């Protein structure tokens, strides 16, 4: 037989089977049964037990109510859903069991607590639905009310979906129950299945129309996009179900097209280190770290959005660049405006918490302080030259009336809690003022009671006190007990004293405590009403926040341009990339006073579409490749770029295949990962794309790798036509410049100085003929004995490759003949094969060369024998 409280618990738990239930008991949130075991393990708190009836005990653990948010954040970060069960009536007034209800369900995608959020990163919840090879995708950031949806179809639908999910990085994805486990959900995102009927057209459409308070969805552009509507409607229903909130700040739905921004898939974001470096995963030494001079959290999030979704419309890009140029040219005004922005709080998230119903009085005070700074910001923006700033100033509404209302209502330093009173100013509400006056009179009477009773009784040590158990009392020490009047009623005996009450004192106490309790209730009601007034203006407040964020980003980009010595790029329609004296924006900041060697670069799909980049390790090939891609991204997002001159043709997507990574958990080798990335590039790139490939083919045998590299270059040239930078140690690929008209060679220059080499880090036309692998190995600290042995082996291989040809061997095919044997001249005669092996050995790192030596020797012998056999068959 369960206790009534435990029956209440189990009833609520049954309604939320997939969530940990945190059950409010007094000053603690308790968990029971398996939930307690899980929470105890994850939170590292003591697991105890509780009797639930007839001697039966079950696991239990708990956390203090005032520390809920910190514990909640830890559970949600580990992917758990948590149902918060609160007492919804005053225990002092309850008849029998206190009524409790689940007031919200917190999931990885619905966290609202500021302490658990990254201030400069959005926190998206997504919904996904599929039909006929097409996708509906919706995403919402509950903290700001951002709500958007799209529909993705076509041959590249899966790849574009993965790209969008990589941009949103949702913490949670809602899918129909029963959806395929193969759907391309992002790594680390919680998968939440919900009832499939919520994705049905009628249900989804009805939910959106009712919440957005419209007659149809035509105004949002989704009326004829069933999958976009389904995803958005299901996501909204999920929020309504879990949040128990009116979601007053979610009052718009934005339809967007994935084709209207530069495509940057997850691989490209990672390879270019746009947001996180590959060493420790932080923003240090990333493009974001270089450009982020924003001064508000909402500006920081918008800058990230601009980087994730660079524009593809040249006029729109130029409009941003003109605004940055205007801010750059007026340094005094820029410094003044940035000083104003420095004190603006996160207006978007403050409005989000108010609209969500999770705000505190301190949030209202912060909102008022932010609004009061906006008139000065608005006035300053109007004095900048570009019309874009005038438009932003017009979109900023300081809401003076609302700010004044908050100022009249809420004290400057309110308490954290909402139920204890002390939030509302005197003079704001007449009823509250009357209660406070009555309570003050009572407290004054109590305060005067001690002096009056001392005078009346002659007991000089008499004192009046208060505690939560007995309320007000009169304390008399034992030596004075004989002086106690007859109307004193003994209440408590202490070691050296007695405590008493009087009938009049208890009447006054009841009046005081009743007034204080009622005052706290009235204050809470006034606070809720004030939040409702703010929530009614949520749309205009969020529009204001968006304008402030954009102003912050433009001013920050101007600041970055000034500090970095950047120039305005010329953005054009033609698929070109012409850079004079270009620099890597991140690397140049890491040189700490050393000069970064700038380089020129020209790509043009008409006559110079593909550059094969050769040169030794450490010479700067990878830096050159990455800086070209970063300059293009910076230009298309509306930023100035690190160069003397830049002419940037708008790209539709940027693809990169850089570095060596594996996926052990997914069972994918380094080479398989490389080939999958190359496959995505070959299938997804267009004539307007920018492709960056670094050492394709190095993860397999020399022949296989060179064959693949040659074939990839040929395919890109003949079938794609994209602007391409292809770095390689396969020097044989430089022959393609003489075979394919739009392929050209460039190389990183070095200077030999005896046994050492000097890296010049500059680019020259033409291919390199050596990789200087042994020199680099010496610089890396490989022992001299190993270097000497490698040099001896290399000399033997080079000598074998250079020996005279046998008289009966057929002639080596001409360059034109080899071109007809693309993707790679696999049937070259044996001496040439040996030469290729020798050169590829030199292109490896020394350790790779030593490990592969035995295999290479066998392959040389096998290749020679095979070539001779083929020669004999040809003669016959």
Coordinates of N, CA and C in Angstrom, one line a residue, residues 675-874:
X675 N 38.1 9.7 -48.8 CA 37.4 9.5 -50.0 C 36.0 9.9 -50.0
X676 N 35.3 9.7 -48.8 CA 33.9 10.2 -48.7 C 33.8 11.7 -48.8
X677 N 34.8 12.4 -48.3 CA 34.8 13.9 -48.4 C 35.0 14.2 -49.9
X678 N 35.9 13.6 -50.6 CA 36.2 13.8 -52.0 C 34.9 13.5 -52.8
X679 N 34.2 12.4 -52.5 CA 33.0 12.0 -53.2 C 32.0 13.1 -53.1
X680 N 31.8 13.7 -51.9 CA 30.8 14.8 -51.7 C 31.2 16.0 -52.6
X681 N 32.5 16.3 -52.6 CA 32.9 17.4 -53.4 C 32.6 17.2 -54.9
X682 N 32.9 16.0 -55.4 CA 32.8 15.7 -56.8 C 31.3 15.7 -57.2
X683 N 30.4 15.3 -56.3 CA 29.0 15.2 -56.6 C 28.3 16.5 -56.4
X684 N 28.8 17.4 -55.5 CA 28.1 18.6 -55.1 C 28.6 19.9 -55.6
X685 N 29.9 19.9 -56.1 CA 30.5 21.1 -56.5 C 29.9 21.5 -57.9
X686 N 29.8 22.8 -58.1 CA 29.4 23.4 -59.4 C 30.4 24.3 -59.9
X687 N 30.2 24.9 -61.1 CA 31.1 25.8 -61.7 C 31.3 27.1 -60.8
X688 N 30.4 27.4 -59.9 CA 30.5 28.5 -59.1 C 31.1 28.2 -57.7
X689 N 31.5 27.0 -57.5 CA 32.0 26.6 -56.1 C 33.5 26.9 -56.0
X690 N 34.0 27.0 -54.8 CA 35.4 27.0 -54.5 C 35.8 25.7 -53.9
X691 N 36.7 25.0 -54.4 CA 37.2 23.7 -53.9 C 38.6 23.8 -53.5
X692 N 38.9 23.3 -52.3 CA 40.2 23.3 -51.7 C 40.5 21.8 -51.3
X693 N 41.6 21.3 -52.0 CA 42.0 19.9 -51.8 C 43.4 19.9 -51.4
X694 N 43.7 19.2 -50.3 CA 45.1 19.2 -49.8 C 45.6 17.7 -49.6
X695 N 46.5 17.3 -50.5 CA 47.1 16.0 -50.5 C 46.1 14.9 -50.6
X696 N 45.3 14.9 -51.6 CA 44.4 13.8 -51.8 C 45.2 12.6 -52.3
X697 N 44.8 11.5 -51.7 CA 45.5 10.2 -52.0 C 46.6 9.8 -51.2
X698 N 47.0 10.6 -50.2 CA 48.2 10.2 -49.4 C 47.9 9.1 -48.4
X699 N 46.6 8.8 -48.2 CA 46.3 7.8 -47.1 C 46.3 6.4 -47.6
X700 N 46.8 6.1 -48.9 CA 46.8 4.8 -49.4 C 48.2 4.5 -50.1
X701 N 48.3 3.5 -50.8 CA 49.6 3.2 -51.5 C 49.9 4.3 -52.5
X702 N 51.1 4.4 -52.9 CA 51.5 5.4 -53.8 C 50.8 5.4 -55.1
X703 N 50.8 4.2 -55.7 CA 50.1 4.1 -57.0 C 48.6 4.4 -56.9
X704 N 47.9 3.8 -55.9 CA 46.5 4.1 -55.7 C 46.3 5.6 -55.5
X705 N 47.1 6.2 -54.6 CA 46.9 7.6 -54.3 C 47.1 8.5 -55.5
X706 N 48.2 8.2 -56.2 CA 48.5 9.1 -57.4 C 47.4 8.9 -58.5
X707 N 46.9 7.7 -58.6 CA 45.9 7.5 -59.6 C 44.6 8.3 -59.3
X708 N 44.3 8.2 -58.0 CA 43.1 8.9 -57.6 C 43.3 10.4 -57.7
X709 N 44.4 10.9 -57.3 CA 44.7 12.4 -57.4 C 44.6 12.8 -58.8
X710 N 45.2 12.1 -59.7 CA 45.2 12.4 -61.1 C 43.7 12.5 -61.7
X711 N 43.0 11.4 -61.3 CA 41.6 11.3 -61.8 C 40.7 12.4 -61.2
X712 N 40.9 12.7 -60.0 CA 40.1 13.8 -59.4 C 40.4 15.1 -60.1
X713 N 41.6 15.4 -60.3 CA 41.9 16.7 -61.1 C 41.3 16.7 -62.4
X714 N 41.4 15.5 -63.1 CA 40.8 15.4 -64.4 C 39.3 15.6 -64.4
X715 N 38.6 15.0 -63.4 CA 37.2 15.1 -63.3 C 36.8 16.6 -63.0
X716 N 37.5 17.2 -62.1 CA 37.2 18.6 -61.7 C 37.3 19.5 -62.9
X717 N 38.3 19.3 -63.7 CA 38.6 20.1 -64.9 C 37.6 19.9 -66.0
X718 N 37.3 18.6 -66.2 CA 36.4 18.3 -67.4 C 34.9 18.3 -67.1
X719 N 34.5 18.1 -65.9 CA 33.1 17.9 -65.6 C 32.5 18.9 -64.6
X720 N 33.4 19.5 -63.8 CA 32.9 20.5 -62.8 C 33.2 21.9 -63.1
X721 N 34.5 22.2 -63.3 CA 34.9 23.5 -63.7 C 35.0 24.5 -62.6
X722 N 35.0 24.0 -61.4 CA 35.0 24.9 -60.2 C 36.4 25.5 -60.0
X723 N 36.5 26.7 -59.4 CA 37.7 27.2 -58.9 C 38.3 26.3 -57.9
X724 N 39.5 25.8 -58.2 CA 40.1 24.7 -57.3 C 41.5 25.0 -57.0
X725 N 41.9 24.7 -55.8 CA 43.3 24.7 -55.3 C 43.6 23.3 -54.9
X726 N 44.6 22.7 -55.5 CA 44.9 21.3 -55.3 C 46.4 21.2 -54.9
X727 N 46.6 21.0 -53.6 CA 48.0 20.9 -53.1 C 48.3 19.4 -53.0
X728 N 49.6 19.1 -53.5 CA 50.0 17.7 -53.6 C 51.5 17.5 -53.4
X729 N 51.9 16.3 -53.0 CA 53.3 16.0 -53.1 C 53.6 15.0 -54.3
X730 N 52.5 14.7 -55.0 CA 52.7 13.9 -56.2 C 53.1 14.9 -57.4
X731 N 54.4 15.1 -57.5 CA 54.9 16.0 -58.5 C 54.5 15.7 -59.9
X732 N 54.3 14.4 -60.1 CA 53.9 14.0 -61.5 C 52.6 14.7 -61.9
X733 N 51.8 15.2 -61.0 CA 50.5 15.8 -61.4 C 50.8 17.2 -62.0
X734 N 52.0 17.7 -61.9 CA 52.3 19.0 -62.5 C 52.3 18.8 -64.1
X735 N 52.4 17.6 -64.6 CA 52.3 17.4 -66.0 C 50.9 17.8 -66.5
X736 N 49.9 17.7 -65.7 CA 48.6 18.0 -66.1 C 48.5 19.5 -66.6
X737 N 49.3 20.3 -66.2 CA 49.3 21.7 -66.7 C 49.5 21.8 -68.2
X738 N 50.3 20.8 -68.7 CA 50.5 20.8 -70.1 C 49.5 20.0 -70.9
X739 N 48.6 19.3 -70.2 CA 47.6 18.5 -70.8 C 46.2 19.1 -70.8
X740 N 45.9 19.8 -69.7 CA 44.6 20.3 -69.5 C 44.7 21.9 -69.5
X741 N 43.9 22.5 -70.4 CA 44.2 23.9 -70.6 C 43.9 24.9 -69.5
X742 N 43.1 24.5 -68.5 CA 42.8 25.4 -67.4 C 43.5 25.0 -66.1
X743 N 44.4 24.1 -66.2 CA 45.2 23.7 -65.1 C 46.5 24.4 -65.1
X744 N 47.0 25.0 -64.0 CA 48.2 25.7 -63.9 C 49.0 25.3 -62.7
X745 N 50.3 25.4 -62.7 CA 51.1 25.0 -61.6 C 51.6 26.3 -60.8
X746 N 51.5 26.2 -59.5 CA 52.2 27.2 -58.6 C 52.9 26.4 -57.6
X747 N 54.0 27.0 -57.0 CA 54.7 26.3 -56.0 C 55.2 27.2 -54.9
X748 N 55.5 26.6 -53.7 CA 56.0 27.4 -52.6 C 57.5 27.4 -52.7
X749 N 58.1 28.6 -52.7 CA 59.5 28.8 -52.9 C 60.3 28.4 -51.6
X750 N 61.5 27.8 -51.9 CA 62.5 27.5 -50.8 C 63.8 27.9 -51.3
X751 N 64.8 28.1 -50.4 CA 66.2 28.4 -50.8 C 67.1 27.4 -50.1
X752 N 67.9 26.7 -50.9 CA 68.8 25.7 -50.3 C 70.1 26.4 -49.8
X753 N 70.5 26.0 -48.6 CA 71.7 26.6 -48.0 C 72.5 25.5 -47.5
X754 N 73.3 24.8 -48.3 CA 74.1 23.6 -47.9 C 73.1 22.5 -47.6
X755 N 73.2 22.0 -46.4 CA 72.4 20.9 -45.9 C 71.1 21.3 -45.4
X756 N 70.8 22.6 -45.4 CA 69.6 23.1 -44.8 C 68.8 23.8 -45.9
X757 N 67.5 24.1 -45.7 CA 66.7 24.9 -46.6 C 66.0 26.0 -45.8
X758 N 65.7 27.1 -46.5 CA 65.0 28.2 -45.9 C 63.7 28.3 -46.6
X759 N 62.6 28.3 -45.8 CA 61.3 28.4 -46.4 C 61.0 29.9 -46.6
X760 N 60.7 30.3 -47.8 CA 60.4 31.6 -48.2 C 58.9 32.0 -48.0
X761 N 58.1 31.0 -48.0 CA 56.6 31.1 -47.8 C 56.0 32.0 -48.9
X762 N 56.6 32.1 -50.0 CA 56.1 32.9 -51.1 C 55.7 31.9 -52.3
X763 N 54.8 32.4 -53.1 CA 54.3 31.6 -54.2 C 55.0 32.0 -55.5
X764 N 55.3 31.1 -56.4 CA 55.8 31.3 -57.7 C 55.1 30.5 -58.7
X765 N 55.0 30.9 -59.9 CA 54.4 30.1 -61.0 C 55.4 28.9 -61.2
X766 N 54.8 27.8 -61.7 CA 55.5 26.6 -62.0 C 55.5 25.6 -60.8
X767 N 55.8 24.4 -61.1 CA 55.8 23.3 -60.2 C 57.1 23.1 -59.5
X768 N 57.1 22.5 -58.3 CA 58.3 22.1 -57.6 C 58.7 20.7 -58.0
X769 N 60.0 20.5 -58.0 CA 60.5 19.2 -58.4 C 61.0 18.3 -57.3
X770 N 61.0 18.9 -56.1 CA 61.4 18.1 -54.9 C 60.5 18.5 -53.7
X771 N 60.4 17.6 -52.7 CA 59.6 17.8 -51.5 C 60.4 18.1 -50.3
X772 N 61.8 17.9 -50.4 CA 62.7 18.1 -49.3 C 62.2 17.4 -48.0
X773 N 61.8 16.2 -48.2 CA 61.3 15.5 -47.0 C 62.4 15.2 -46.0
X774 N 63.6 14.9 -46.5 CA 64.7 14.6 -45.5 C 65.1 15.9 -44.8
X775 N 65.1 17.0 -45.5 CA 65.4 18.3 -44.8 C 64.4 18.6 -43.7
X776 N 63.1 18.4 -44.0 CA 62.1 18.6 -43.0 C 62.2 17.7 -41.9
X777 N 62.6 16.4 -42.2 CA 62.7 15.4 -41.1 C 63.9 15.8 -40.1
X778 N 64.9 16.4 -40.7 CA 66.0 16.9 -39.8 C 65.6 18.0 -39.0
X779 N 64.8 18.9 -39.5 CA 64.2 20.0 -38.7 C 63.3 19.5 -37.6
X780 N 62.7 18.4 -37.9 CA 61.7 17.9 -36.9 C 62.5 17.1 -35.8
X781 N 63.8 16.9 -35.9 CA 64.5 16.3 -34.9 C 64.7 14.8 -35.0
X782 N 64.5 14.3 -36.3 CA 64.8 12.8 -36.5 C 66.3 12.6 -36.4
X783 N 66.7 11.6 -35.7 CA 68.2 11.3 -35.4 C 69.0 11.3 -36.7
X784 N 70.2 11.8 -36.7 CA 71.0 11.8 -37.9 C 71.2 10.4 -38.5
X785 N 71.3 9.4 -37.7 CA 71.5 8.0 -38.2 C 70.3 7.6 -39.1
X786 N 69.1 8.0 -38.7 CA 67.9 7.7 -39.5 C 68.0 8.5 -40.8
X787 N 68.3 9.7 -40.7 CA 68.4 10.6 -41.9 C 69.4 10.0 -42.9
X788 N 70.6 9.6 -42.4 CA 71.6 9.1 -43.2 C 71.2 7.8 -43.9
X789 N 70.5 6.9 -43.2 CA 70.0 5.7 -43.8 C 68.9 6.0 -44.8
X790 N 68.1 6.9 -44.5 CA 67.0 7.3 -45.5 C 67.7 7.9 -46.8
X791 N 68.7 8.7 -46.6 CA 69.4 9.3 -47.8 C 70.1 8.2 -48.6
X792 N 70.6 7.2 -48.0 CA 71.3 6.1 -48.7 C 70.2 5.3 -49.5
X793 N 69.1 5.0 -48.9 CA 68.0 4.3 -49.5 C 67.5 5.1 -50.7
X794 N 67.3 6.4 -50.5 CA 66.8 7.2 -51.5 C 67.7 7.3 -52.7
X795 N 69.0 7.3 -52.5 CA 70.0 7.3 -53.6 C 69.9 6.1 -54.4
X796 N 69.7 4.9 -53.7 CA 69.6 3.7 -54.4 C 68.4 3.7 -55.3
X797 N 67.2 4.1 -54.8 CA 66.0 4.2 -55.6 C 66.1 5.1 -56.8
X798 N 66.8 6.3 -56.5 CA 66.9 7.2 -57.6 C 67.9 6.7 -58.7
X799 N 68.9 5.9 -58.3 CA 69.8 5.3 -59.2 C 69.1 4.3 -60.1
X800 N 68.3 3.5 -59.4 CA 67.5 2.5 -60.1 C 66.6 3.1 -61.1
X801 N 66.0 4.2 -60.8 CA 65.1 4.8 -61.7 C 65.8 5.5 -62.8
X802 N 67.0 5.9 -62.6 CA 67.8 6.6 -63.7 C 68.6 5.7 -64.6
X803 N 68.7 4.4 -64.4 CA 69.5 3.5 -65.2 C 69.1 3.4 -66.6
X804 N 70.0 3.1 -67.6 CA 69.6 3.0 -69.0 C 68.5 2.0 -69.2
X805 N 67.7 2.3 -70.2 CA 66.6 1.4 -70.6 C 67.1 0.2 -71.3
X806 N 66.4 -1.0 -71.1 CA 66.8 -2.2 -71.8 C 66.5 -2.0 -73.3
X807 N 67.4 -2.6 -74.1 CA 67.2 -2.4 -75.6 C 65.9 -2.8 -76.1
X808 N 65.4 -3.9 -75.6 CA 64.1 -4.4 -76.2 C 62.9 -3.8 -75.6
X809 N 63.0 -2.9 -74.7 CA 61.9 -2.2 -74.0 C 61.2 -1.3 -75.0
X810 N 59.9 -1.2 -75.1 CA 59.2 -0.3 -75.9 C 59.4 1.1 -75.4
X811 N 59.3 2.1 -76.3 CA 59.5 3.5 -75.9 C 58.5 3.9 -74.9
X812 N 58.9 4.9 -74.0 CA 58.0 5.5 -73.0 C 56.9 6.3 -73.8
X813 N 55.7 6.2 -73.5 CA 54.7 6.9 -74.1 C 54.9 8.4 -74.0
X814 N 54.6 9.2 -75.0 CA 54.7 10.6 -75.0 C 53.8 11.2 -74.0
X815 N 54.0 12.5 -73.7 CA 53.0 13.2 -72.7 C 51.6 13.2 -73.3
X816 N 51.4 13.4 -74.6 CA 50.1 13.4 -75.1 C 49.5 11.9 -75.0
X817 N 50.4 11.0 -75.2 CA 49.9 9.6 -75.1 C 49.5 9.3 -73.7
X818 N 50.3 9.7 -72.7 CA 49.9 9.5 -71.4 C 48.6 10.2 -71.0
X819 N 48.4 11.3 -71.6 CA 47.1 12.0 -71.4 C 45.9 11.2 -71.8
X820 N 46.1 10.4 -72.8 CA 44.9 9.6 -73.3 C 44.7 8.4 -72.3
X821 N 45.6 8.2 -71.4 CA 45.5 7.1 -70.5 C 45.0 7.5 -69.1
X822 N 44.4 8.7 -69.1 CA 43.8 9.2 -67.8 C 42.7 8.2 -67.3
X823 N 42.5 8.0 -66.0 CA 42.9 9.0 -64.9 C 44.3 8.9 -64.6
X824 N 45.1 7.8 -64.8 CA 46.5 7.7 -64.5 C 47.1 6.8 -65.5
X825 N 48.3 7.1 -66.0 CA 48.9 6.2 -66.9 C 49.4 4.9 -66.2
X826 N 48.5 4.1 -65.9 CA 48.9 2.9 -65.1 C 49.7 1.9 -65.9
X827 N 49.8 2.0 -67.2 CA 50.6 1.1 -68.0 C 51.9 1.7 -68.4
X828 N 52.5 2.6 -67.7 CA 53.8 3.1 -68.0 C 54.8 2.0 -67.9
X829 N 55.9 2.2 -68.6 CA 57.0 1.1 -68.5 C 57.6 1.2 -67.1
X830 N 58.3 0.1 -66.8 CA 58.8 -0.1 -65.4 C 59.8 0.9 -64.9
X831 N 60.7 1.4 -65.7 CA 61.6 2.5 -65.1 C 60.9 3.7 -64.7
X832 N 59.8 4.1 -65.4 CA 59.1 5.2 -65.0 C 58.3 4.9 -63.7
X833 N 57.8 3.7 -63.6 CA 57.1 3.3 -62.4 C 58.1 3.4 -61.2
X834 N 59.3 3.0 -61.4 CA 60.3 3.1 -60.3 C 60.6 4.5 -59.9
X835 N 60.7 5.3 -60.9 CA 60.9 6.8 -60.6 C 59.8 7.4 -59.8
X836 N 58.5 7.0 -60.2 CA 57.4 7.5 -59.5 C 57.5 7.1 -58.0
X837 N 57.8 5.8 -57.8 CA 58.0 5.3 -56.4 C 59.0 6.1 -55.7
X838 N 60.1 6.3 -56.3 CA 61.2 7.0 -55.6 C 60.8 8.4 -55.2
X839 N 60.1 9.1 -56.2 CA 59.6 10.5 -55.9 C 58.6 10.5 -54.8
X840 N 57.7 9.5 -54.8 CA 56.7 9.4 -53.8 C 57.3 9.1 -52.4
X841 N 58.3 8.3 -52.4 CA 59.0 8.1 -51.1 C 59.5 9.3 -50.5
X842 N 60.1 10.2 -51.4 CA 60.7 11.4 -50.9 C 59.6 12.4 -50.4
X843 N 58.4 12.2 -51.0 CA 57.3 13.1 -50.6 C 56.7 12.8 -49.3
X844 N 56.9 11.5 -48.8 CA 56.4 11.1 -47.5 C 57.2 11.8 -46.4
X845 N 56.6 11.8 -45.2 CA 57.4 12.1 -44.1 C 58.4 11.0 -43.8
X846 N 59.5 11.3 -43.2 CA 60.5 10.3 -43.0 C 60.0 9.0 -42.3
X847 N 59.2 9.2 -41.2 CA 58.7 8.0 -40.5 C 57.8 7.2 -41.4
X848 N 57.0 7.8 -42.2 CA 56.2 7.1 -43.2 C 57.0 6.4 -44.2
X849 N 58.1 7.0 -44.6 CA 59.0 6.4 -45.6 C 59.7 5.2 -45.1
X850 N 60.2 5.3 -43.8 CA 60.8 4.1 -43.2 C 59.9 3.0 -43.0
X851 N 58.6 3.3 -42.6 CA 57.7 2.2 -42.4 C 57.3 1.5 -43.7
X852 N 57.3 2.3 -44.8 CA 56.8 1.8 -46.0 C 57.9 1.2 -46.9
X853 N 59.2 1.3 -46.4 CA 60.3 0.9 -47.3 C 60.2 -0.5 -47.8
X854 N 60.0 -1.4 -46.9 CA 59.9 -2.8 -47.3 C 58.8 -3.0 -48.4
X855 N 57.7 -2.4 -48.2 CA 56.6 -2.5 -49.1 C 56.9 -1.9 -50.5
X856 N 57.6 -0.8 -50.4 CA 58.0 -0.1 -51.7 C 59.0 -1.0 -52.5
X857 N 59.9 -1.6 -51.8 CA 60.9 -2.4 -52.5 C 60.2 -3.6 -53.2
X858 N 59.2 -4.2 -52.5 CA 58.5 -5.3 -53.1 C 57.7 -4.8 -54.3
X859 N 57.1 -3.6 -54.2 CA 56.3 -3.1 -55.3 C 57.1 -2.7 -56.5
X860 N 58.4 -2.2 -56.3 CA 59.3 -1.9 -57.4 C 59.6 -3.2 -58.1
X861 N 59.9 -4.3 -57.3 CA 60.3 -5.6 -58.0 C 59.1 -6.1 -58.8
X862 N 57.9 -6.1 -58.1 CA 56.7 -6.6 -58.8 C 56.3 -5.8 -60.0
X863 N 56.5 -4.4 -59.9 CA 56.2 -3.6 -61.1 C 57.1 -3.8 -62.2
X864 N 58.4 -4.1 -61.9 CA 59.4 -4.3 -63.0 C 59.0 -5.6 -63.7
X865 N 58.7 -6.7 -62.9 CA 58.4 -8.0 -63.5 C 57.1 -7.9 -64.4
X866 N 56.2 -7.2 -63.9 CA 54.9 -7.0 -64.6 C 55.1 -6.3 -65.9
X867 N 55.9 -5.2 -65.8 CA 56.2 -4.4 -67.0 C 56.9 -5.2 -68.1
X868 N 57.9 -6.1 -67.7 CA 58.6 -6.9 -68.6 C 57.7 -7.9 -69.3
X869 N 56.8 -8.5 -68.5 CA 55.8 -9.4 -69.1 C 54.9 -8.8 -70.1
X870 N 54.5 -7.5 -69.8 CA 53.6 -6.8 -70.7 C 54.4 -6.5 -72.0
X871 N 55.7 -6.1 -71.8 CA 56.5 -5.8 -73.0 C 56.6 -7.0 -73.9
X872 N 56.8 -8.2 -73.3 CA 57.0 -9.4 -74.1 C 55.7 -9.7 -74.9
X873 N 54.6 -9.5 -74.2 CA 53.3 -9.8 -74.9 C 53.1 -8.8 -76.1
X874 N 53.5 -7.5 -75.9 CA 53.3 -6.6 -77.0 C 54.2 -7.0 -78.2

